[in-house]
Short mmCIF file of C-alpha atoms and ligand atoms in Angstrom, two decimals:
data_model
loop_
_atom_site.label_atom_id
_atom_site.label_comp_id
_atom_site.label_asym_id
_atom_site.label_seq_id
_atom_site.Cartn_x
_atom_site.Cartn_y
_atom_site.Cartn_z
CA UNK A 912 5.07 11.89 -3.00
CA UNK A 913 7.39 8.26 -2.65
CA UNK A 914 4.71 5.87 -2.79
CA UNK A 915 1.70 5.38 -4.41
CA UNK A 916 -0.99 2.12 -4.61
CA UNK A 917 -2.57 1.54 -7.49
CA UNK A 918 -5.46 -0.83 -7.90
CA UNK A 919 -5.33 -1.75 -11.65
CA UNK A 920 -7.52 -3.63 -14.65
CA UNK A 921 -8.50 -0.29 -15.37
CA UNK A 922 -9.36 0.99 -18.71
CA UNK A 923 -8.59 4.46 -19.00
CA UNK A 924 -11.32 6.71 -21.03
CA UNK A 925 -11.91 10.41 -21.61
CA UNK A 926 -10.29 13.63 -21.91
CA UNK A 927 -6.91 15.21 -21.03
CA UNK A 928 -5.31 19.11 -21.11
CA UNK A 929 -1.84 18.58 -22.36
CA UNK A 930 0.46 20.59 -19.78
CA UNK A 931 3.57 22.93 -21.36
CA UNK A 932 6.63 21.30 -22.39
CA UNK A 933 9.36 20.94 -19.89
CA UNK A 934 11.93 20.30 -22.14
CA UNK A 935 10.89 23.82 -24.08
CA UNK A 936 10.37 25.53 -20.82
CA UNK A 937 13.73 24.70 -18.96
CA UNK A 938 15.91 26.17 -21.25
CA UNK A 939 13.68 29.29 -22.15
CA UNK A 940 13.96 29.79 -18.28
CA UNK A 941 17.29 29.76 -18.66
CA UNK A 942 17.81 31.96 -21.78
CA UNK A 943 15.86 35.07 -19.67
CA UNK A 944 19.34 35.44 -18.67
CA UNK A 945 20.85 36.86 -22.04
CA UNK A 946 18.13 40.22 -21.97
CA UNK A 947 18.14 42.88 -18.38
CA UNK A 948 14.29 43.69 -19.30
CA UNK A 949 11.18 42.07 -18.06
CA UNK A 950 10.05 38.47 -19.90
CA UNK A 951 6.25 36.83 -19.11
CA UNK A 952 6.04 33.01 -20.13
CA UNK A 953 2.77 31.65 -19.47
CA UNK A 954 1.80 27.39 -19.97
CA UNK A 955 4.98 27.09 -17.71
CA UNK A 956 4.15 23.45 -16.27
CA UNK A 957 4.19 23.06 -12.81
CA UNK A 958 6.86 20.63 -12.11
CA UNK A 959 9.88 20.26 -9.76
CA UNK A 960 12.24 20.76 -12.31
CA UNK A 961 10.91 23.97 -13.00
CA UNK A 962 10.80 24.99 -9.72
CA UNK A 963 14.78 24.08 -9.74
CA UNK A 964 14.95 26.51 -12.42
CA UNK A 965 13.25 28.57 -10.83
CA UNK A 966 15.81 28.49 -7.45
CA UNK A 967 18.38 28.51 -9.85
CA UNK A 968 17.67 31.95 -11.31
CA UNK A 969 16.72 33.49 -8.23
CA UNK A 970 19.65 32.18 -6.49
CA UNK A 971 22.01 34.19 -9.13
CA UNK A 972 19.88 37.59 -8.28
CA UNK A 973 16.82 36.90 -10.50
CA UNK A 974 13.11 38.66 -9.29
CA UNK A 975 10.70 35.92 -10.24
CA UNK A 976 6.72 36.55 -9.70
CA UNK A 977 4.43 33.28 -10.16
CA UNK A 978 0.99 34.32 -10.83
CA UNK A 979 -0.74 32.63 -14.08
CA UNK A 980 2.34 33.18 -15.88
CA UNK A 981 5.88 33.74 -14.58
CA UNK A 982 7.62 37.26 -14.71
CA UNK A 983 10.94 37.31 -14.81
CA UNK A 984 13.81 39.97 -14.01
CA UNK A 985 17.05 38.83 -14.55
CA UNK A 986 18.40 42.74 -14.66
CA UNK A 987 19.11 41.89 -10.69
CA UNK A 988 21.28 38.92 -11.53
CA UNK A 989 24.85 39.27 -9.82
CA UNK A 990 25.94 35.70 -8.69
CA UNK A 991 27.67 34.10 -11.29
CA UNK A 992 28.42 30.53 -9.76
CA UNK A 993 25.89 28.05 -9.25
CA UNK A 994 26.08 25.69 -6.49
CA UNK A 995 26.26 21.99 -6.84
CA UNK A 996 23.23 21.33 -4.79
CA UNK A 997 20.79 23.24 -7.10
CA UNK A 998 22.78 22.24 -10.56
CA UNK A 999 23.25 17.95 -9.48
CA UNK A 1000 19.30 17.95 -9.60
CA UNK A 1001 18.77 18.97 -13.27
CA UNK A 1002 20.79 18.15 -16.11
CA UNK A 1003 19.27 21.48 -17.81
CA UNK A 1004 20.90 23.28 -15.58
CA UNK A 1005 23.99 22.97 -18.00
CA UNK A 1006 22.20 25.50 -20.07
CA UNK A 1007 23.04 28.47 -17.53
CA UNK A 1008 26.33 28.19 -18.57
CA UNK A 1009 25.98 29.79 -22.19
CA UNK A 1010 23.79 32.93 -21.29
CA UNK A 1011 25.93 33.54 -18.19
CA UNK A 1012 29.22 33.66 -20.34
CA UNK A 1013 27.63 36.02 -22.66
CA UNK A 1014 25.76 38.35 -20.53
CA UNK A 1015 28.30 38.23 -17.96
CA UNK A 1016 31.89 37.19 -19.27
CA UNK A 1017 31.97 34.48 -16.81
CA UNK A 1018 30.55 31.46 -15.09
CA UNK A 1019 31.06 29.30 -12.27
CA UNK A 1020 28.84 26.07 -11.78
CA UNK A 1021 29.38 22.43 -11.03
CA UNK A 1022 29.02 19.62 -13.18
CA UNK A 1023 24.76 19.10 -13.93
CA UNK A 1024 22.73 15.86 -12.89
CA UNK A 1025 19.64 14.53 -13.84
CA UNK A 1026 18.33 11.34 -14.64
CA UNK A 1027 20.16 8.43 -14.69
CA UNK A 1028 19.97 6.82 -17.82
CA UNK A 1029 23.75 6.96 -18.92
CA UNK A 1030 26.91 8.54 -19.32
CA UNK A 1031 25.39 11.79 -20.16
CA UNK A 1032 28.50 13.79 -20.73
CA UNK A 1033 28.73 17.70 -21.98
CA UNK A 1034 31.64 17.21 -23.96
CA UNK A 1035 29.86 18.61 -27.46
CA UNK A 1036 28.09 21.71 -25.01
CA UNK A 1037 31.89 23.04 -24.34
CA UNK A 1038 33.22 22.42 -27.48
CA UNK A 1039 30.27 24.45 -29.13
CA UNK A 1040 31.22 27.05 -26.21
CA UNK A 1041 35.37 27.03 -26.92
CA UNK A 1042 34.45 26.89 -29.99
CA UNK A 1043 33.01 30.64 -29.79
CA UNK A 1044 35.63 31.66 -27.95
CA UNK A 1045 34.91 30.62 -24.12
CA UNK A 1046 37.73 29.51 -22.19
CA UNK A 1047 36.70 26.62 -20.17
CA UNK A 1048 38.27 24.94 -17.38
CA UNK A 1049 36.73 21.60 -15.42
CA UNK A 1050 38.55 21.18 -11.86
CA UNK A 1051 36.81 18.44 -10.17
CA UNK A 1052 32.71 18.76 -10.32
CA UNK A 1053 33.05 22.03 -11.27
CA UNK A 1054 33.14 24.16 -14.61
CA UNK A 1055 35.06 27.19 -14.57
CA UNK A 1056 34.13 29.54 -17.88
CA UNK A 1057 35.49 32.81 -19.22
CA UNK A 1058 35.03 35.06 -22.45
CA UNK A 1059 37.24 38.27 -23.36
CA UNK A 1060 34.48 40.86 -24.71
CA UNK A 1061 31.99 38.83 -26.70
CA UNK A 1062 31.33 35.57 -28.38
CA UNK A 1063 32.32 35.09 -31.99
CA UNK A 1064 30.38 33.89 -34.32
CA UNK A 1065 31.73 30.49 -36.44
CA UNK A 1066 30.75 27.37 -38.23
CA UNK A 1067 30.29 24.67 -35.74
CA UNK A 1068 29.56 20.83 -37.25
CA UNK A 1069 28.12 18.84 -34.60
CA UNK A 1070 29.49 15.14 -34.75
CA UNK A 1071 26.42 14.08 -33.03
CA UNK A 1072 22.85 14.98 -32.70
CA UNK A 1073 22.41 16.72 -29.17
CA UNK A 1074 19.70 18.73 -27.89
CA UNK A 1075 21.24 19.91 -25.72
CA UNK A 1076 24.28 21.13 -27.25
CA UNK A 1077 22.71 22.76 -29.93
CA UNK A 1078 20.61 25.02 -27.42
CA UNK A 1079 23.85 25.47 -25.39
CA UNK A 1080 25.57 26.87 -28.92
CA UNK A 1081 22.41 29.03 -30.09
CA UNK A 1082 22.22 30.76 -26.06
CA UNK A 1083 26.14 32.09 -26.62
CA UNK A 1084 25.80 32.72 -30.44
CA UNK A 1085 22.73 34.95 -29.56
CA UNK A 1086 25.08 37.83 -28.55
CA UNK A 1087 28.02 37.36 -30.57
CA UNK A 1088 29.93 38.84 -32.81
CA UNK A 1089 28.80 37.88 -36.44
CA UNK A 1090 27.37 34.54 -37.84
CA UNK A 1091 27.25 31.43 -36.21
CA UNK A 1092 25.95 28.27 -38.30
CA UNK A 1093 25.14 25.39 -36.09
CA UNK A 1094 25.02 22.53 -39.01
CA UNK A 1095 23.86 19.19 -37.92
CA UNK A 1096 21.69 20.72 -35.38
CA UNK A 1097 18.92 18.57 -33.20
CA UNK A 1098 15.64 19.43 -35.56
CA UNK A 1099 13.52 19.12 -32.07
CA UNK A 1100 10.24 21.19 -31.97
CA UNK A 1101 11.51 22.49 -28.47
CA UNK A 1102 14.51 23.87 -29.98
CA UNK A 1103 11.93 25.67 -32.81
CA UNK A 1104 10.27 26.96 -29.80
CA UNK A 1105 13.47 28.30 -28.06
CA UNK A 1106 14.19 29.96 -31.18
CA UNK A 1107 10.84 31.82 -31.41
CA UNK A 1108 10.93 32.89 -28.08
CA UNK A 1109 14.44 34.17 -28.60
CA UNK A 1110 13.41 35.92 -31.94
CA UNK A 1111 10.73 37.45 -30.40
CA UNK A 1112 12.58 39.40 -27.55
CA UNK A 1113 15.47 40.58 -30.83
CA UNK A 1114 17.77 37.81 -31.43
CA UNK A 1115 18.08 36.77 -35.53
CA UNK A 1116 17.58 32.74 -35.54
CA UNK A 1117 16.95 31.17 -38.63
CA UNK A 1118 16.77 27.58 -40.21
CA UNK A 1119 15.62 26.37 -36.22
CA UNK A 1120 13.83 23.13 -36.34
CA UNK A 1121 16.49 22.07 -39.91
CA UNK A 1122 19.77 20.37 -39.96
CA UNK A 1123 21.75 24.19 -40.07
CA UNK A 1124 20.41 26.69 -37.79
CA UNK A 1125 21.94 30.28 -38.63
CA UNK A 1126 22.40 33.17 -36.08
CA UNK A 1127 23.25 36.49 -36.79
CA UNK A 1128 24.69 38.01 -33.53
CA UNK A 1129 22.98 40.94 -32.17
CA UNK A 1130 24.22 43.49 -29.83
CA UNK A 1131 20.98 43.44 -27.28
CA UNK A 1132 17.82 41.61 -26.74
CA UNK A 1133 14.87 43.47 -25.39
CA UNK A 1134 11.73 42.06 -22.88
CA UNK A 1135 8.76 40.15 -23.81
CA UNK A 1136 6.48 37.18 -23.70
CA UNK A 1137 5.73 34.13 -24.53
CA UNK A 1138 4.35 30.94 -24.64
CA UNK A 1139 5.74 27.82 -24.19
CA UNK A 1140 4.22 24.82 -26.93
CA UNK A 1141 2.33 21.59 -24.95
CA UNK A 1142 4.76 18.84 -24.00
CA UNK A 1143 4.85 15.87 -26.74
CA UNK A 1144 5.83 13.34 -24.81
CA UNK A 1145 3.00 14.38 -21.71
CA UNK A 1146 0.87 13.54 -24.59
CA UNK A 1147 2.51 10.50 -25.97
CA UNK A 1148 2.52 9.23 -22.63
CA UNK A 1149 -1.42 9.51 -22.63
CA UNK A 1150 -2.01 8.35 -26.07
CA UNK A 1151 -0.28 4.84 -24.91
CA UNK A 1152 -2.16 5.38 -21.48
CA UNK A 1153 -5.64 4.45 -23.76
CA UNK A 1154 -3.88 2.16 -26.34
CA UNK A 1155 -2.57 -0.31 -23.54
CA UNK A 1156 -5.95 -0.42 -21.70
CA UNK A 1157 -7.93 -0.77 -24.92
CA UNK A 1158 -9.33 2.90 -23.98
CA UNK A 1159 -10.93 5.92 -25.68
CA UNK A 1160 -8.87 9.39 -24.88
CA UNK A 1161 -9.35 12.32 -26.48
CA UNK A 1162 -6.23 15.11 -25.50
CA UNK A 1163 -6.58 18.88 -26.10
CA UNK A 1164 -4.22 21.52 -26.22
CA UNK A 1165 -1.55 19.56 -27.83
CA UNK A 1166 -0.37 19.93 -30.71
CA UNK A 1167 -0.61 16.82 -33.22
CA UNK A 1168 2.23 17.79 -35.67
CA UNK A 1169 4.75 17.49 -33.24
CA UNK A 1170 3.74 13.41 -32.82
CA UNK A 1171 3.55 12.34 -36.29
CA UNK A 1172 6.31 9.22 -35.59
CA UNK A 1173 4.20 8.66 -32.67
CA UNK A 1174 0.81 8.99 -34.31
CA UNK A 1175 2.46 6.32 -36.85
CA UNK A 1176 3.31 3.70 -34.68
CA UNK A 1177 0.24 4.10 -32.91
CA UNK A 1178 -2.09 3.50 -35.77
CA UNK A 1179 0.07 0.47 -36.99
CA UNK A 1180 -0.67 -0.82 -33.11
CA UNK A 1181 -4.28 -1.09 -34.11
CA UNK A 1182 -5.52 2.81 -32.67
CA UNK A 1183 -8.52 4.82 -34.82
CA UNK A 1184 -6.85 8.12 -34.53
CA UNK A 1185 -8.02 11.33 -35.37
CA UNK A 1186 -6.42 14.60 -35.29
CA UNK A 1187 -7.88 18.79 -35.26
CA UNK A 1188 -5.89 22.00 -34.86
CA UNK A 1189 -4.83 21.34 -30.99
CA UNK A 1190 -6.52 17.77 -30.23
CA UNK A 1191 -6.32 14.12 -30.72
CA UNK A 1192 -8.20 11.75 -30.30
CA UNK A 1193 -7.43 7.59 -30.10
CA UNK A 1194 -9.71 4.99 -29.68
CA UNK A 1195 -9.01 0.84 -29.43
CA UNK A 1196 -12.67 -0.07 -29.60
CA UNK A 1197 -11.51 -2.51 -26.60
CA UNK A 1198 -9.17 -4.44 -28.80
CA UNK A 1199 -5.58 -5.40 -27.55
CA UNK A 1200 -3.01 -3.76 -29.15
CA UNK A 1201 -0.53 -5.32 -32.26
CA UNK A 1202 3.26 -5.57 -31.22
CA UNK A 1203 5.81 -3.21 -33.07
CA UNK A 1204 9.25 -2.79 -34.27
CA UNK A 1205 10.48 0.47 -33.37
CA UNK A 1206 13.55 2.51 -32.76
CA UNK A 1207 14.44 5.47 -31.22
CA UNK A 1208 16.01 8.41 -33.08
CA UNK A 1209 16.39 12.53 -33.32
CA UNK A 1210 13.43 14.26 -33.86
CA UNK A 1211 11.38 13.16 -36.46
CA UNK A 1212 12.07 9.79 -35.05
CA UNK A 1213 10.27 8.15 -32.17
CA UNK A 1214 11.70 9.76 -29.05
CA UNK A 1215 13.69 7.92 -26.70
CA UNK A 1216 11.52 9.83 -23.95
CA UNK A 1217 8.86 7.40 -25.44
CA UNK A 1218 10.84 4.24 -25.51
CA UNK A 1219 9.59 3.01 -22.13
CA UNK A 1220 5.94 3.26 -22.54
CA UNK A 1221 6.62 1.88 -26.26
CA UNK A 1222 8.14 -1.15 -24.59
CA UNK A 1223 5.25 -1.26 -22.08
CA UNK A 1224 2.70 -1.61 -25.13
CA UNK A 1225 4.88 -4.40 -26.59
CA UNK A 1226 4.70 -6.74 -23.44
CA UNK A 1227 1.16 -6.44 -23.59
CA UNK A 1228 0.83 -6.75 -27.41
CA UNK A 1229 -0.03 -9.61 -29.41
CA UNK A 1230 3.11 -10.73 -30.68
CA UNK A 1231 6.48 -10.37 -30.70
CA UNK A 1232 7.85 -7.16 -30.43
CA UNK A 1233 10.97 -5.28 -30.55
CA UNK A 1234 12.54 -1.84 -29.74
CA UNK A 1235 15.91 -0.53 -29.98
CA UNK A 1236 17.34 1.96 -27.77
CA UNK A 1237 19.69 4.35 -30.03
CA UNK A 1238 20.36 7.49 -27.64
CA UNK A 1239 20.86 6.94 -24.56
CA UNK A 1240 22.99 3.37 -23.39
CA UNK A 1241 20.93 2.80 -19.79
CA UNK A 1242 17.54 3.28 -20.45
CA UNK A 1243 16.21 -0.15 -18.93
CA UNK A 1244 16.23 0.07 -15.62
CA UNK A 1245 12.23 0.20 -15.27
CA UNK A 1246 12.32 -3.53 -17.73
CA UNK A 1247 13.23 -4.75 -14.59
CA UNK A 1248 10.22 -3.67 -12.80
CA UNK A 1249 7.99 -4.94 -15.55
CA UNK A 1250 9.65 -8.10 -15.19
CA UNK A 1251 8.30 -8.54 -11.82
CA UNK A 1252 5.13 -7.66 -13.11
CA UNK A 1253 4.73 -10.95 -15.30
CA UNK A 1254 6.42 -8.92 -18.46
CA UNK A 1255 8.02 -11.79 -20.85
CA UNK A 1256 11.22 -9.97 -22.17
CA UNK A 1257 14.57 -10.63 -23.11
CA UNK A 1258 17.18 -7.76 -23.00
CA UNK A 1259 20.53 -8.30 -25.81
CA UNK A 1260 22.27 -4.67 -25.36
CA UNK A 1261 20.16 -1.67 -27.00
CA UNK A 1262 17.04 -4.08 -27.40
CA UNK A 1263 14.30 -5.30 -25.88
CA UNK A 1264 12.69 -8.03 -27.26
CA UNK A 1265 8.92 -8.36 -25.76
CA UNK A 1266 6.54 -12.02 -26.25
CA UNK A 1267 3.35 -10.93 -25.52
CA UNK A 1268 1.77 -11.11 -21.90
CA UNK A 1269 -2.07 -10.70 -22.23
CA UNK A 1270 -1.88 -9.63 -18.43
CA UNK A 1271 0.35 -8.20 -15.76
CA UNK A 1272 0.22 -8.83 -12.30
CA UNK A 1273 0.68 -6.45 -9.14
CA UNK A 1274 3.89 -6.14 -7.40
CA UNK A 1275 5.76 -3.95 -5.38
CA UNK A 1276 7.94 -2.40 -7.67
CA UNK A 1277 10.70 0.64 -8.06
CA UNK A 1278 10.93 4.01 -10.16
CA UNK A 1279 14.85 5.06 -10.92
CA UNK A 1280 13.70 7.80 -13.55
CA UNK A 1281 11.33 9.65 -15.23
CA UNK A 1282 9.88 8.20 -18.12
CA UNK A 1283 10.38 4.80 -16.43
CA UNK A 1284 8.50 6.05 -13.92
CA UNK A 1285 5.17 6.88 -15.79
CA UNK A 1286 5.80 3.59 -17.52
CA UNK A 1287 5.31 1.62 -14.54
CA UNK A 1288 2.62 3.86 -12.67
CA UNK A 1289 0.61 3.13 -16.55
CA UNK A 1290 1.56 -0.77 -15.80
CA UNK A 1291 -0.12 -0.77 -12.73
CA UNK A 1292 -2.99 0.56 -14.19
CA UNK A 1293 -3.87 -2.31 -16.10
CA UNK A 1294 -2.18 -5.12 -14.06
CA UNK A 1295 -4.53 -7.07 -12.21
CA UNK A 1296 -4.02 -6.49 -8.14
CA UNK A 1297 -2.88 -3.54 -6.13
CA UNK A 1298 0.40 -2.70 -7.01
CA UNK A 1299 2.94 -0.84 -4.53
CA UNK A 1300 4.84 1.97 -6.64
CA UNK A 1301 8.06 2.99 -4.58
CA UNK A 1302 10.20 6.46 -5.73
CA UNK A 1303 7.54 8.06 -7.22
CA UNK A 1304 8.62 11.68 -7.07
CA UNK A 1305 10.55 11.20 -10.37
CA UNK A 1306 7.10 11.51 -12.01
CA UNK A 1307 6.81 15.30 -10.63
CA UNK A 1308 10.13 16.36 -12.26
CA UNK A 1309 8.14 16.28 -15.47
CA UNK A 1310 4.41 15.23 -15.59
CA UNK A 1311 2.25 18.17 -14.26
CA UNK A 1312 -0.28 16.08 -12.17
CA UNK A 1313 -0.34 13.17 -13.54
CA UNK A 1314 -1.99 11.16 -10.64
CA UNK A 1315 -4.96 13.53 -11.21
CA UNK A 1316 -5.21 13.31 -14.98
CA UNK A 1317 -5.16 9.25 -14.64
CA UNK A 1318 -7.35 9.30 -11.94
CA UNK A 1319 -9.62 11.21 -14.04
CA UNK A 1320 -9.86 8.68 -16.58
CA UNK A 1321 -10.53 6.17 -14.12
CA UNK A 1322 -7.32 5.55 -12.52
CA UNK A 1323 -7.59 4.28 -8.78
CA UNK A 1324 -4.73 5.69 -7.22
CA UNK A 1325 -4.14 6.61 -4.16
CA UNK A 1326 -0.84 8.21 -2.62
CA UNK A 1327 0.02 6.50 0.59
C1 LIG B 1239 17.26 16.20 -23.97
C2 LIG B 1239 16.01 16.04 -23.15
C3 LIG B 1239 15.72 14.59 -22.86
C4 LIG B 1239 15.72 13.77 -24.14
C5 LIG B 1239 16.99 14.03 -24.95
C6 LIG B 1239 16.98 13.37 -26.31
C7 LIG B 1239 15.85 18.05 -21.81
C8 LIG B 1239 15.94 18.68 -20.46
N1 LIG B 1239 16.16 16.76 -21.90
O1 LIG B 1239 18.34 15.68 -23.15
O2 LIG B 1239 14.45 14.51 -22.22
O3 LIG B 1239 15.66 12.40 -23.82
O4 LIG B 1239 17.16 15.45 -25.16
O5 LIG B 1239 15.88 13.77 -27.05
O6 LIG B 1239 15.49 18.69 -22.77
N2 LIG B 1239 25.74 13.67 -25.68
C9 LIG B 1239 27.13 13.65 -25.67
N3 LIG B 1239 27.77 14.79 -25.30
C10 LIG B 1239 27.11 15.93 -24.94
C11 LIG B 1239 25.69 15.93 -24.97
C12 LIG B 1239 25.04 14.77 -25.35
O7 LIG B 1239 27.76 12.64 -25.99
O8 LIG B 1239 27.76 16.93 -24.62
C13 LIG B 1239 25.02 12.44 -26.08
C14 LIG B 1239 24.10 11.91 -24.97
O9 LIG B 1239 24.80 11.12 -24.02
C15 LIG B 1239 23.09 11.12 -25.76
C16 LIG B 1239 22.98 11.94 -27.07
O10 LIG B 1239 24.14 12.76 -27.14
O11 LIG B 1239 23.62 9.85 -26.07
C17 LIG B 1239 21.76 12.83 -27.15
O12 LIG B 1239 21.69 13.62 -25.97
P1 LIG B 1239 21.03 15.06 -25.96
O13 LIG B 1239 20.21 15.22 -27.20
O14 LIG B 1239 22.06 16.06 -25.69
O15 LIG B 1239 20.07 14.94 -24.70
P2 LIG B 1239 19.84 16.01 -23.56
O16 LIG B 1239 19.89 17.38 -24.12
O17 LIG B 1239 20.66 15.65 -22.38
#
């Protein structure tokens, strides 16, 4: 899918099932690789990035079975380099580094891609690794990695916040030798959810989801299975979906505490929300939305995965509106798009400041990532006109059919 059209001034009503989260799943993929017995993971969305994973593991000697959960047998693996055309697609793939090294002793891969919304460097991933004792050599696009016997355990202070880094550390401290303290460790609910799955097949994680995150090496993890926690931001993403075109949406099997900044923000935008166990529901009562001031920060604070469809709601907002940008230093390239779209913005470095456009217009416009992506296939949604969306298969890398979902809360469109 590279193209879409989408006939918009569309208000988007009804119900939504929350997918799994990618960002949980990808690196519990990954982690199978640290135990030789059998692990089930069911609410694995069905994405392409997954299905990278997927090639990933099997192309190192994995048995994978995809029924209506995936089975996984990494007891097979005996490849331990990666090649650069699976690892450039994903920047998770960075995370088959650490189980490799400590299963294995060694690993081989290139340098990991994904999308392109900065620098996006690994620096704090290989110092967590060195730091337990890997020896680590880059030549060219590719990482070269080595450990004598096992890991040892230490007290690593991250200098900043990283997701990824702090799984990185926890997959090699897993199997080391002693106690390793990760202490200014991301707090996000994906990294709570590695850490349960890990627990759960042996490994001793506490203080996951807090600023130090303790593991007590173990010698051996066993099999298992689990189940991976519904994606936040599929559901953020949804939640703005009904807020921008003065909707009603009500989405189930989420899980509510995991949005609270976004719930927030939401509210202050002029949304009725209510929330249950694994549902929640937000309703405009067909009133245009209030403009906000928001920033993106680690988990608890609004994710920069939401910044885009944050910004989206502020052009169409009554007011003036600002966000600030605070991870990631290229994260605008779809502000362009809305541009063309009749979006009144101003860009000064890590902000965008929006002046409220009470309508859009179609145009033919392009997706360069993600959560740009989903931003502009919501724009077209409510612009008025058919608009042409070009480079659409970024939205499959992490939205489990979204054209389906929208279309089911009165979406038109149509794939071309
Ligand atoms: C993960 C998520 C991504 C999300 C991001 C922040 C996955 C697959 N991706 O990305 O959707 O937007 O968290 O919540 O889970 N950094 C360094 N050196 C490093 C690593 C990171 O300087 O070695 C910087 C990054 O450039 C960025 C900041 O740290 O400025 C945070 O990045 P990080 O939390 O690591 O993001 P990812 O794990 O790549």
């Amino acid at each position: 899918m590279n193209q879409l059209s989408i006939t918009g001034n569309k208000t988007l009503n009804g119900n939504v099932i929350i997918s799994g989260s990618k960002n949980a799943a990808l690196p519990i993929l990954f982690m199978t690789i640290l135990t030789k017995e059998k692990i089930k993971i069911s609410n694995v969305p069905n994405l392409t990035d997954i299905q990278i994973a997927l090639k990933l593991l099997i192309h190192l000697g994995a048995k994978i079975k995809q029924k209506n959960n995936l089975q996984i047998d990494t007891s097979t693996i005996n490849i331990f380099n990666a090649p650069n055309y699976l690892i450039n697609k994903i920047r998770a793939s960075i995370w088959i580094l650490g189980p490799l090294l400590a299963r294995f002793g060694q690993a081989h891969i290139s340098l990991p891609g994904g999308c392109k919304i900065g620098d996006r460097p690994i620096d704090l991933h290989l110092y967590g690794l060195t730091q337990l004792g890997a020896i680590i050599n880059v030549k060219g696009k590719y990482i070269h990695a080595y450990i004598k016997g096992r890991f040892q355990g230490k007290y690593i202070f991250m200098e900043k916040i990283s997701v990824g880094a702090t799984i990185t550390i926890m997959s090699a401290a897993i199997l080391a030798q002693g106690l390793t303290i990760i202490d200014n460790a991301a707090c996000e609910p994906e990294i709570i959810d590695v850490a349960k799955f890990l627990n759960s097949i042996g490994a001793n994680i506490t203080g996951a989801g807090n600023k130090k995150i303790y593991i007590q090496g173990v010698s051996k993890l066993t099999g298992g299975k689990h189940t991976i926690i519904p994606d936040r931001i599929e559901t953020g993403t949804f939640l703005i979906a009904a807020t921008i075109s003065q909707g009603y949406i009500i989405c189930h099997q989420t899980e509510p505490k995991h949005l609270k900044t976004v719930l927030m923000y939401l509210s202050k935008s002029g949304a009725k929300i209510r929330t249950g166990k694994d549902w929640i529901e937000l309703d405009m009562r067909g009133k245009r939305p209030k403009s906000l001031n928001v920033q993106t920060a680690p988990y608890p604070g609004l994710p920069t995965d939401m910044q885009s469809q944050f910004t989206l709601l502020n052009i169409i907002s009554q007011g003036i509106g600002i966000i600030t940008e605070n991870i990631f230093e290229n994260r605008f390239i779809y502000a362009i798009e809305l541009i063309k779209m009749g979006a009144k913005l101003k860009i000064k470095n890590n902000t965008i400041i929006s002046y409220g456009t009470q309508n859009l217009i179609a145009s033919n416009i392009f997706c360069s990532d993600l959560r740009g992506a989903a931003t502009l296939i919501l724009a077209s949604c409510i612009a008025i006109g058919i608009t042409i969306v070009n480079h659409t298969y970024h939205i499959e890398r992490g939205y489990d059919s979204f054209l389906q979902k929208l279309n089911k809360l009165g979406a038109d469109i149509k794939i071309i």
